[in-house]
CSV table of C-alpha atoms (C1' of nucleotides) in Angstrom, one decimal:
chain,number,residue,atom,x,y,z
A,296,MET,CA,22.0,23.9,-4.2
A,297,MET,CA,19.7,21.1,-4.8
A,298,THR,CA,18.9,19.8,-8.3
A,299,ALA,CA,15.2,19.7,-9.3
A,300,LYS,CA,15.2,15.9,-9.5
A,301,ALA,CA,16.7,15.6,-6.0
A,302,LYS,CA,14.0,17.9,-4.7
A,303,ILE,CA,11.3,15.8,-6.3
A,304,ILE,CA,12.7,12.6,-5.0
A,305,THR,CA,13.2,13.9,-1.5
A,306,ALA,CA,9.6,15.3,-1.3
A,307,ALA,CA,8.2,12.1,-2.9
A,308,GLU,CA,10.0,9.8,-0.5
A,309,ALA,CA,8.6,11.6,2.5
A,310,LEU,CA,5.0,11.6,1.1
A,311,PHE,CA,5.1,8.0,-0.1
A,312,ASP,CA,6.5,6.9,3.3
A,313,ARG,CA,4.0,8.9,5.3
A,314,HIS,CA,0.8,8.4,3.3
A,315,GLY,CA,1.5,5.4,1.0
A,316,PHE,CA,2.4,5.3,-2.7
A,317,MET,CA,-1.0,4.9,-4.2
A,318,ALA,CA,-2.7,7.3,-1.8
A,319,THR,CA,-0.2,10.1,-2.8
A,320,GLY,CA,-1.4,12.0,-5.9
A,321,MET,CA,0.8,13.9,-8.3
A,322,ASP,CA,-0.7,17.2,-7.3
A,323,ARG,CA,0.4,16.7,-3.8
A,324,LEU,CA,3.8,15.8,-5.1
A,325,THR,CA,4.1,19.0,-7.2
A,326,ALA,CA,3.0,21.1,-4.2
A,327,ALA,CA,5.5,19.5,-1.9
A,328,ALA,CA,8.3,19.7,-4.4
A,329,GLY,CA,7.4,23.4,-5.1
A,330,MET,CA,7.1,23.2,-8.8
A,331,SER,CA,4.6,22.9,-11.6
A,332,SER,CA,3.5,19.5,-12.9
A,333,ARG,CA,5.0,20.4,-16.3
A,334,THR,CA,8.5,20.7,-14.7
A,335,LEU,CA,8.0,17.6,-12.6
A,336,TYR,CA,7.1,15.5,-15.6
A,337,LYS,CA,10.1,16.9,-17.5
A,338,HIS,CA,12.3,15.4,-14.9
A,339,THR,CA,10.6,12.1,-14.0
A,340,GLY,CA,8.9,10.2,-16.7
A,341,GLY,CA,5.8,9.5,-14.7
A,342,LYS,CA,4.7,8.2,-11.4
A,343,ALA,CA,5.9,4.6,-11.7
A,344,ALA,CA,9.4,5.7,-12.7
A,345,LEU,CA,9.4,8.2,-9.8
A,346,MET,CA,8.5,5.4,-7.4
A,347,ALA,CA,11.4,3.4,-8.7
A,348,ASP,CA,13.7,6.4,-8.4
A,349,VAL,CA,12.6,7.0,-4.9
A,350,LEU,CA,13.4,3.4,-4.0
A,351,GLY,CA,16.8,3.7,-5.7
A,352,GLU,CA,17.7,6.7,-3.6
A,353,ARG,CA,16.3,5.0,-0.5
A,354,ASP,CA,18.5,2.0,-1.2
A,355,ARG,CA,21.6,4.3,-1.4
A,356,ARG,CA,20.8,6.0,1.9
A,357,PHE,CA,19.8,2.9,3.8
A,358,MET,CA,22.7,0.8,2.6
A,359,ARG,CA,25.1,3.6,3.5
A,360,HIS,CA,23.6,3.8,6.9
A,361,LEU,CA,24.1,0.1,7.4
A,362,ASP,CA,27.8,0.2,6.5
A,363,VAL,CA,29.0,-1.6,9.6
A,364,ARG,CA,31.3,-4.5,10.5
A,365,SER,CA,29.6,-6.4,13.3
A,366,VAL,CA,26.1,-7.8,13.9
A,367,ASP,CA,25.7,-5.7,17.0
A,368,ALA,CA,26.7,-2.6,15.2
A,369,LEU,CA,24.1,-3.5,12.6
A,370,PHE,CA,21.3,-3.4,15.1
A,371,VAL,CA,22.6,-0.2,16.7
A,372,ALA,CA,22.5,1.4,13.2
A,373,LEU,CA,19.0,0.1,12.7
A,374,GLU,CA,17.8,1.5,16.0
A,375,ASP,CA,19.3,4.8,15.1
A,376,TRP,CA,17.5,4.7,11.7
A,377,VAL,CA,14.2,3.9,13.3
A,378,ARG,CA,14.5,6.7,15.8
A,379,THR,CA,15.5,9.4,13.3
A,380,GLU,CA,13.5,8.3,10.3
A,381,GLY,CA,10.5,6.9,12.0
A,382,ALA,CA,9.1,3.4,11.9
A,383,ARG,CA,6.6,2.8,9.2
A,384,GLY,CA,7.9,-0.5,7.9
A,385,CYS,CA,10.2,-1.5,5.0
A,386,LEU,CA,9.4,1.0,2.2
A,387,PHE,CA,10.5,-1.6,-0.4
A,388,LEU,CA,8.1,-4.3,0.8
A,389,ARG,CA,5.4,-1.7,1.1
A,390,ALA,CA,5.9,-0.6,-2.5
A,391,ARG,CA,5.8,-4.2,-3.6
A,392,GLY,CA,2.6,-4.9,-1.6
A,393,GLU,CA,0.9,-1.8,-2.9
A,394,THR,CA,1.5,-2.6,-6.5
A,395,GLY,CA,1.2,-6.4,-6.3
A,396,GLY,CA,4.5,-6.6,-8.3
A,397,ASP,CA,2.6,-5.4,-11.4
A,398,LEU,CA,4.9,-2.4,-12.1
A,399,PRO,CA,8.1,-3.9,-13.5
A,400,GLU,CA,10.2,-0.8,-12.6
A,401,VAL,CA,9.1,-1.0,-9.0
A,402,ALA,CA,9.4,-4.8,-8.8
A,403,GLN,CA,12.9,-4.6,-10.1
A,404,ALA,CA,14.0,-1.9,-7.7
A,405,VAL,CA,12.7,-3.9,-4.8
A,406,ALA,CA,14.4,-7.1,-6.0
A,407,ALA,CA,17.7,-5.3,-6.5
A,408,HIS,CA,17.5,-3.8,-3.0
A,409,LYS,CA,16.6,-7.0,-1.3
A,410,ALA,CA,19.4,-8.8,-3.1
A,411,ALA,CA,21.9,-6.2,-2.0
A,412,PHE,CA,20.4,-6.2,1.5
A,413,HIS,CA,20.9,-10.0,1.8
A,414,LYS,CA,24.4,-9.8,0.5
A,415,ARG,CA,25.3,-7.0,3.0
A,416,ILE,CA,24.0,-9.0,6.0
A,417,ASP,CA,25.9,-12.0,4.8
A,418,GLU,CA,29.1,-9.9,4.7
A,419,ILE,CA,28.5,-8.5,8.2
A,420,VAL,CA,27.8,-12.0,9.7
A,421,THR,CA,30.8,-13.4,7.9
A,422,ALA,CA,33.1,-10.6,9.2
A,423,ASP,CA,31.7,-11.0,12.7
A,424,LEU,CA,32.5,-14.7,12.6
A,425,GLY,CA,36.1,-13.9,11.6
A,426,GLY,CA,35.7,-14.6,7.9
A,427,HIS,CA,33.8,-17.9,8.4
A,428,GLY,CA,30.5,-17.7,6.5
A,429,ASP,CA,27.4,-19.2,8.0
A,430,PRO,CA,24.3,-19.0,5.6
A,431,ALA,CA,21.9,-20.3,8.3
A,432,LEU,CA,23.0,-17.6,10.7
A,433,THR,CA,22.8,-15.0,7.9
A,434,GLU,CA,19.2,-16.0,7.3
A,435,GLN,CA,18.4,-15.7,11.0
A,436,VAL,CA,19.9,-12.2,11.3
A,437,LEU,CA,18.1,-11.1,8.1
A,438,VAL,CA,14.8,-12.3,9.7
A,439,LEU,CA,15.7,-10.4,12.9
A,440,VAL,CA,16.3,-7.2,10.9
A,441,GLU,CA,13.1,-7.5,8.9
A,442,GLY,CA,11.2,-8.4,12.1
A,443,ALA,CA,12.6,-5.4,14.0
A,444,THR,CA,11.7,-3.1,11.1
A,445,ALA,CA,8.1,-4.5,10.9
A,446,ALA,CA,7.5,-4.8,14.6
A,447,SER,CA,8.8,-1.4,15.5
A,448,VAL,CA,5.8,0.1,13.6
A,449,TYR,CA,3.6,-0.8,16.6
A,450,ARG,CA,6.1,-1.9,19.3
A,451,GLY,CA,8.5,1.0,18.9
A,452,PRO,CA,12.3,0.9,19.3
A,453,ARG,CA,12.1,-1.9,21.9
A,454,ALA,CA,11.6,-4.3,18.9
A,455,VAL,CA,15.0,-3.3,17.6
A,456,MET,CA,16.5,-3.7,21.1
A,457,ALA,CA,15.0,-7.2,21.3
A,458,ALA,CA,16.3,-8.2,17.9
A,459,ARG,CA,19.7,-6.9,19.0
A,460,ALA,CA,19.7,-9.1,22.1
A,461,ALA,CA,18.4,-12.1,20.2
A,462,ALA,CA,21.2,-11.7,17.6
A,463,ALA,CA,23.8,-11.5,20.3
A,464,SER,CA,22.6,-14.8,21.7
A,465,LEU,CA,22.7,-16.5,18.3
A,466,ILE,CA,26.1,-15.2,17.6
A,467,ALA,CA,27.5,-16.2,21.0
A,468,ARG,CA,26.0,-19.7,20.6
A,469,THR,CA,27.6,-20.0,17.1
A,470,ARG,CA,31.0,-18.9,18.4
A,471,SER,CA,31.1,-21.5,21.3
B,161,MET,CA,-24.5,-21.7,1.6
B,162,MET,CA,-22.5,-18.6,1.8
B,163,THR,CA,-24.0,-15.3,2.9
B,164,ALA,CA,-23.6,-12.3,0.6
B,165,LYS,CA,-21.4,-10.4,3.1
B,166,ALA,CA,-19.1,-13.5,3.5
B,167,LYS,CA,-18.8,-13.7,-0.3
B,168,ILE,CA,-17.8,-10.1,-0.5
B,169,ILE,CA,-15.2,-10.3,2.3
B,170,THR,CA,-13.7,-13.5,0.8
B,171,ALA,CA,-13.3,-12.0,-2.6
B,172,ALA,CA,-12.1,-8.7,-1.2
B,173,GLU,CA,-9.5,-10.3,1.0
B,174,ALA,CA,-8.0,-12.2,-2.0
B,175,LEU,CA,-7.9,-9.0,-4.2
B,176,PHE,CA,-6.6,-6.7,-1.4
B,177,ASP,CA,-3.9,-9.3,-0.6
B,178,ARG,CA,-2.9,-9.9,-4.2
B,179,HIS,CA,-3.1,-6.4,-5.7
B,180,GLY,CA,-3.1,-4.0,-2.7
B,181,PHE,CA,-6.0,-2.1,-1.0
B,182,MET,CA,-5.8,1.1,-2.9
B,183,ALA,CA,-5.1,-0.5,-6.2
B,184,THR,CA,-8.2,-2.6,-6.0
B,185,GLY,CA,-11.3,-0.7,-7.3
B,186,MET,CA,-14.9,-1.4,-6.3
B,187,ASP,CA,-15.8,-2.5,-9.8
B,188,ARG,CA,-13.2,-5.3,-9.6
B,189,LEU,CA,-14.7,-6.2,-6.2
B,190,THR,CA,-18.2,-6.4,-7.5
B,191,ALA,CA,-17.1,-8.6,-10.4
B,192,ALA,CA,-15.1,-10.9,-8.1
B,193,ALA,CA,-18.0,-11.1,-5.6
B,194,GLY,CA,-20.5,-11.8,-8.5
B,195,MET,CA,-23.0,-9.1,-7.6
B,196,SER,CA,-24.0,-5.6,-8.5
B,197,SER,CA,-22.5,-2.6,-6.8
B,198,ARG,CA,-26.0,-1.8,-5.4
B,199,THR,CA,-26.1,-5.0,-3.5
B,200,LEU,CA,-22.5,-4.8,-2.4
B,201,TYR,CA,-23.1,-1.3,-0.9
B,202,LYS,CA,-26.2,-2.5,0.8
B,203,HIS,CA,-24.0,-5.0,2.7
B,204,THR,CA,-20.8,-3.1,3.4
B,205,GLY,CA,-21.1,0.7,4.1
B,206,GLY,CA,-18.3,1.6,1.7
B,207,LYS,CA,-14.7,0.7,1.0
B,208,ALA,CA,-13.1,1.8,4.3
B,209,ALA,CA,-15.6,-0.3,6.3
B,210,LEU,CA,-15.0,-3.2,3.9
B,211,MET,CA,-11.3,-3.0,4.5
B,212,ALA,CA,-11.9,-3.0,8.3
B,213,ASP,CA,-14.2,-6.0,7.9
B,214,VAL,CA,-11.7,-7.9,5.8
B,215,LEU,CA,-9.1,-7.3,8.5
B,216,GLY,CA,-11.5,-8.5,11.2
B,217,GLU,CA,-12.1,-11.7,9.3
B,218,ARG,CA,-8.4,-12.1,8.6
B,219,ASP,CA,-7.7,-11.7,12.3
B,220,ARG,CA,-10.2,-14.5,13.2
B,221,ARG,CA,-8.7,-16.9,10.6
B,222,PHE,CA,-5.1,-16.1,11.5
B,223,MET,CA,-5.5,-16.2,15.2
B,224,ARG,CA,-7.3,-19.5,14.9
B,225,HIS,CA,-4.5,-20.9,12.8
B,226,LEU,CA,-2.0,-19.9,15.5
B,227,ASP,CA,-3.8,-21.6,18.3
B,228,VAL,CA,-0.8,-23.6,19.6
B,229,ARG,CA,0.9,-24.2,22.9
B,230,SER,CA,4.6,-24.1,22.1
B,231,VAL,CA,6.9,-21.7,20.4
B,232,ASP,CA,8.1,-24.5,18.0
B,233,ALA,CA,4.5,-25.3,17.1
B,234,LEU,CA,4.0,-21.5,16.5
B,235,PHE,CA,6.6,-21.5,13.7
B,236,VAL,CA,5.3,-24.8,12.3
B,237,ALA,CA,1.9,-23.2,12.0
B,238,LEU,CA,3.3,-20.1,10.5
B,239,GLU,CA,5.2,-22.1,7.9
B,240,ASP,CA,2.0,-23.9,7.0
B,241,TRP,CA,0.2,-20.6,6.7
B,242,VAL,CA,2.9,-19.2,4.4
B,243,ARG,CA,2.9,-22.3,2.2
B,244,THR,CA,-0.9,-22.4,1.8
B,245,GLU,CA,-1.8,-18.7,1.8
B,246,GLY,CA,1.2,-17.4,0.1
B,247,ALA,CA,3.8,-14.9,1.4
B,248,ARG,CA,2.9,-11.3,0.7
B,249,GLY,CA,3.7,-9.8,4.0
B,250,CYS,CA,1.5,-9.0,7.0
B,251,LEU,CA,-1.9,-7.7,5.6
B,252,PHE,CA,-2.5,-5.6,8.7
B,253,LEU,CA,0.8,-3.7,8.4
B,254,ARG,CA,0.2,-3.3,4.7
B,255,ALA,CA,-3.2,-1.8,5.3
B,256,ARG,CA,-1.8,0.6,7.8
B,257,GLY,CA,1.0,1.5,5.4
B,258,GLU,CA,-1.3,2.1,2.5
B,259,THR,CA,-3.6,4.4,4.4
B,260,GLY,CA,-1.0,6.1,6.6
B,261,GLY,CA,-3.3,5.4,9.5
B,262,ASP,CA,-5.7,8.1,8.2
B,263,LEU,CA,-8.7,5.8,8.1
B,264,PRO,CA,-9.8,5.4,11.7
B,265,GLU,CA,-11.7,2.1,11.1
B,266,VAL,CA,-8.6,0.5,9.5
B,267,ALA,CA,-6.2,1.9,12.0
B,268,GLN,CA,-8.3,0.5,14.8
B,269,ALA,CA,-8.7,-2.9,13.2
B,270,VAL,CA,-4.9,-3.1,12.8
B,271,ALA,CA,-4.3,-1.9,16.4
B,272,ALA,CA,-6.8,-4.5,17.7
B,273,HIS,CA,-5.1,-7.3,15.8
B,274,LYS,CA,-1.6,-6.4,16.8
B,275,ALA,CA,-2.6,-6.2,20.5
B,276,ALA,CA,-4.2,-9.6,20.3
B,277,PHE,CA,-1.2,-10.9,18.4
B,278,HIS,CA,1.2,-9.7,21.0
B,279,LYS,CA,-0.9,-11.2,23.8
B,280,ARG,CA,-1.1,-14.5,22.0
B,281,ILE,CA,2.6,-14.8,21.6
B,282,ASP,CA,3.1,-13.9,25.2
B,283,GLU,CA,0.7,-16.8,26.2
B,284,ILE,CA,2.6,-19.2,24.0
B,285,VAL,CA,6.0,-18.2,25.3
B,286,THR,CA,4.7,-18.3,28.9
B,287,ALA,CA,3.2,-21.8,28.4
B,288,ASP,CA,6.4,-23.0,26.8
B,289,LEU,CA,8.4,-21.8,29.8
B,290,GLY,CA,6.1,-23.8,32.2
B,291,GLY,CA,4.0,-20.8,33.2
B,292,HIS,CA,6.9,-18.5,33.9
B,293,GLY,CA,6.4,-15.3,31.8
B,294,ASP,CA,9.4,-13.6,30.1
B,295,PRO,CA,8.5,-10.3,28.4
B,296,ALA,CA,11.9,-10.0,26.8
B,297,LEU,CA,11.7,-13.4,25.2
B,298,THR,CA,8.1,-12.6,24.1
B,299,GLU,CA,9.4,-9.5,22.3
B,300,GLN,CA,12.1,-11.6,20.6
B,301,VAL,CA,9.7,-14.2,19.4
B,302,LEU,CA,7.3,-11.6,18.2
B,303,VAL,CA,10.1,-10.0,16.2
B,304,LEU,CA,11.0,-13.4,14.8
B,305,VAL,CA,7.4,-14.0,13.7
B,306,GLU,CA,7.1,-10.6,12.1
B,307,GLY,CA,10.5,-11.1,10.4
B,308,ALA,CA,9.6,-14.5,9.1
B,309,THR,CA,6.4,-13.1,7.6
B,310,ALA,CA,8.2,-10.1,6.0
B,311,ALA,CA,11.3,-12.0,4.8
B,312,SER,CA,9.4,-14.9,3.3
B,313,VAL,CA,8.0,-12.5,0.7
B,314,TYR,CA,11.4,-12.7,-1.0
B,315,ARG,CA,13.3,-15.4,0.8
B,316,GLY,CA,10.5,-18.0,0.7
B,317,PRO,CA,9.7,-20.5,3.4
B,318,ARG,CA,13.3,-20.8,4.4
B,319,ALA,CA,12.8,-17.5,6.3
B,320,VAL,CA,10.2,-19.2,8.5
B,321,MET,CA,12.5,-22.2,9.0
B,322,ALA,CA,15.3,-19.9,10.1
B,323,ALA,CA,13.1,-18.1,12.5
B,324,ARG,CA,12.0,-21.4,14.0
B,325,ALA,CA,15.6,-22.5,14.5
B,326,ALA,CA,16.5,-19.1,16.0
B,327,ALA,CA,13.6,-19.3,18.4
B,328,ALA,CA,14.6,-22.8,19.5
B,329,SER,CA,18.0,-21.5,20.4
B,330,LEU,CA,16.6,-18.6,22.4
B,331,ILE,CA,14.2,-20.9,24.2
B,332,ALA,CA,16.9,-23.4,25.0
B,333,ARG,CA,19.2,-20.7,26.3
B,334,THR,CA,16.5,-19.3,28.5
B,335,ARG,CA,15.7,-22.7,29.9
B,336,SER,CA,19.3,-23.5,30.9
C,198,DC,C1',19.8,42.8,-28.3
C,199,DG,C1',17.3,38.5,-29.6
C,200,DG,C1',16.1,34.0,-29.5
C,201,DA,C1',16.4,29.4,-27.3
C,202,DA,C1',15.5,27.3,-23.1
C,203,DT,C1',13.2,26.7,-19.0
C,204,DG,C1',10.2,28.0,-15.7
C,205,DT,C1',5.1,28.8,-13.8
C,206,DA,C1',0.0,28.9,-13.5
C,207,DA,C1',-3.9,26.8,-15.0
C,208,DA,C1',-7.0,24.7,-17.9
C,209,DA,C1',-8.1,20.5,-20.1
C,210,DC,C1',-7.5,15.6,-21.3
C,211,DG,C1',-9.8,11.0,-21.0
C,212,DA,C1',-9.9,7.5,-17.5
C,213,DT,C1',-11.1,5.9,-13.3
C,214,DC,C1',-12.3,6.6,-8.5
C,215,DG,C1',-16.1,5.5,-4.8
C,216,DT,C1',-20.9,6.0,-4.6
C,217,DT,C1',-25.8,6.7,-5.7
C,218,DT,C1',-29.7,6.3,-8.7
C,219,DT,C1',-32.8,4.8,-12.3
C,220,DA,C1',-35.4,1.2,-14.4
C,221,DC,C1',-36.7,-3.2,-14.3
C,222,DA,C1',-36.8,-8.4,-13.1
C,223,DT,C1',-37.2,-11.8,-9.6
C,224,DT,C1',-38.2,-13.9,-5.3
C,225,DT,C1',-40.4,-14.0,-0.8
C,226,DT,C1',-44.2,-13.2,2.3
C,227,DC,C1',-48.8,-12.5,4.2
D,184,DG,C1',-52.2,-13.1,-5.9
D,185,DA,C1',-50.8,-8.5,-4.6
D,186,DA,C1',-47.3,-6.2,-2.1
D,187,DA,C1',-42.9,-5.8,-0.1
D,188,DA,C1',-38.3,-6.9,-0.5
D,189,DT,C1',-34.2,-7.9,-2.9
D,190,DG,C1',-31.8,-8.6,-6.7
D,191,DT,C1',-29.4,-7.1,-11.5
D,192,DA,C1',-27.8,-4.1,-15.2
D,193,DA,C1',-26.4,0.2,-16.4
D,194,DA,C1',-26.2,5.0,-16.4
D,195,DA,C1',-24.8,8.9,-13.9
D,196,DC,C1',-22.8,11.4,-10.0
D,197,DG,C1',-19.0,14.7,-8.7
D,198,DA,C1',-14.3,14.0,-7.5
D,199,DT,C1',-9.9,12.8,-8.4
D,200,DC,C1',-6.5,10.2,-11.0
D,201,DG,C1',-2.0,10.6,-14.0
D,202,DT,C1',-0.7,13.3,-17.8
D,203,DT,C1',-0.5,16.8,-21.5
D,204,DT,C1',-1.2,21.3,-23.3
D,205,DT,C1',-2.0,26.2,-23.7
D,206,DA,C1',-0.5,30.8,-22.6
D,207,DC,C1',2.7,33.5,-20.7
D,208,DA,C1',6.9,35.1,-17.9
D,209,DT,C1',11.7,34.7,-16.8
D,210,DT,C1',16.5,33.5,-17.5
D,211,DC,C1',20.4,32.1,-20.0
D,212,DC,C1',23.7,32.5,-23.8
D,213,DG,C1',25.9,34.0,-28.1
DNA sequence: CGGAATGTAAAACGATCGTTTTACATTTTC
DNA sequence: GAAAATGTAAAACGATCGTTTTACATTCCG
């Protein structure tokens, strides 16, 4: 059984991701969620709050998917994500871009995710280096993950494979 | 002197970039361009066409800015772009994401830019390697440029600096 | 059994969307 | 100097936006 709010968020995430946040109207959401607008509003507190909720759920799913212990495994997980979820760019940066940061609830959800994302990559890099942190390398790996996500929109999975190989080179160079 | 269409495109690019394409209404555009909606429509053929025109002009400016002959110079130029133009992510991918690829004129402008962008990076990498092309390295540099553009939204210019250092490592490794 | 509670379907809200039109003023051109 | 062109200001277009309300059906619970 799926709670009403979960059904809304699942449908909204798919529509926001496929058609954009602003281009997706509430009527389309109610149709996809299979409920009246009255019920939808009883569970969501408006579109801006729903956008933030979608991003929160996306953060949970994405971070769980990237629960790995090596940089190489990170890019393997990312390639799997891109192949199964499709490559339409980072949903958080897209939300931020569509709203110009003018919706506080959205801006905060994006900031929270990106902070957690940076921290996660730092943990992975540190673990991969045997517990020895390297902020510069963390930044480079983060750039590669963002770049693979963005570039795979038009270059396909090969962008993730290229990022994986580049990261392996950078790691090997750091180790030696 | 600035032609009416140039004034429209300049104003539209700034507003689209700052607030998003869909969130920017035509009334805001007419106010920013300093003309009536009647005149604006006489010069533009509607919002979708204007979006495509903005992307076309953006492509000209961006590609001219990235007219360099080495990978290191590429990232120097990108850092300069981010510092002077601001970091709000790739406007082309944002346009594509906001419209879901459903506006043919926009989708085509994005595809044309990304094709030219990939070609340009390939030329730079090839020149940097002394005329010896390396598709895999081209893909890695492209991912680094996209990643620096995306990550600098929340990491700032340090993302571009990290990408620059990573690219230098990859180039050096290829050369040896 | 009876009344909250919760749902749906659908109309309606005012606001805003992209776009066109009306009415009028100004500039350019032959 | 009259006509054609081009501009502005502003109203109006139908459509759609996010949101609320009305009217009614169903289910849950004591």
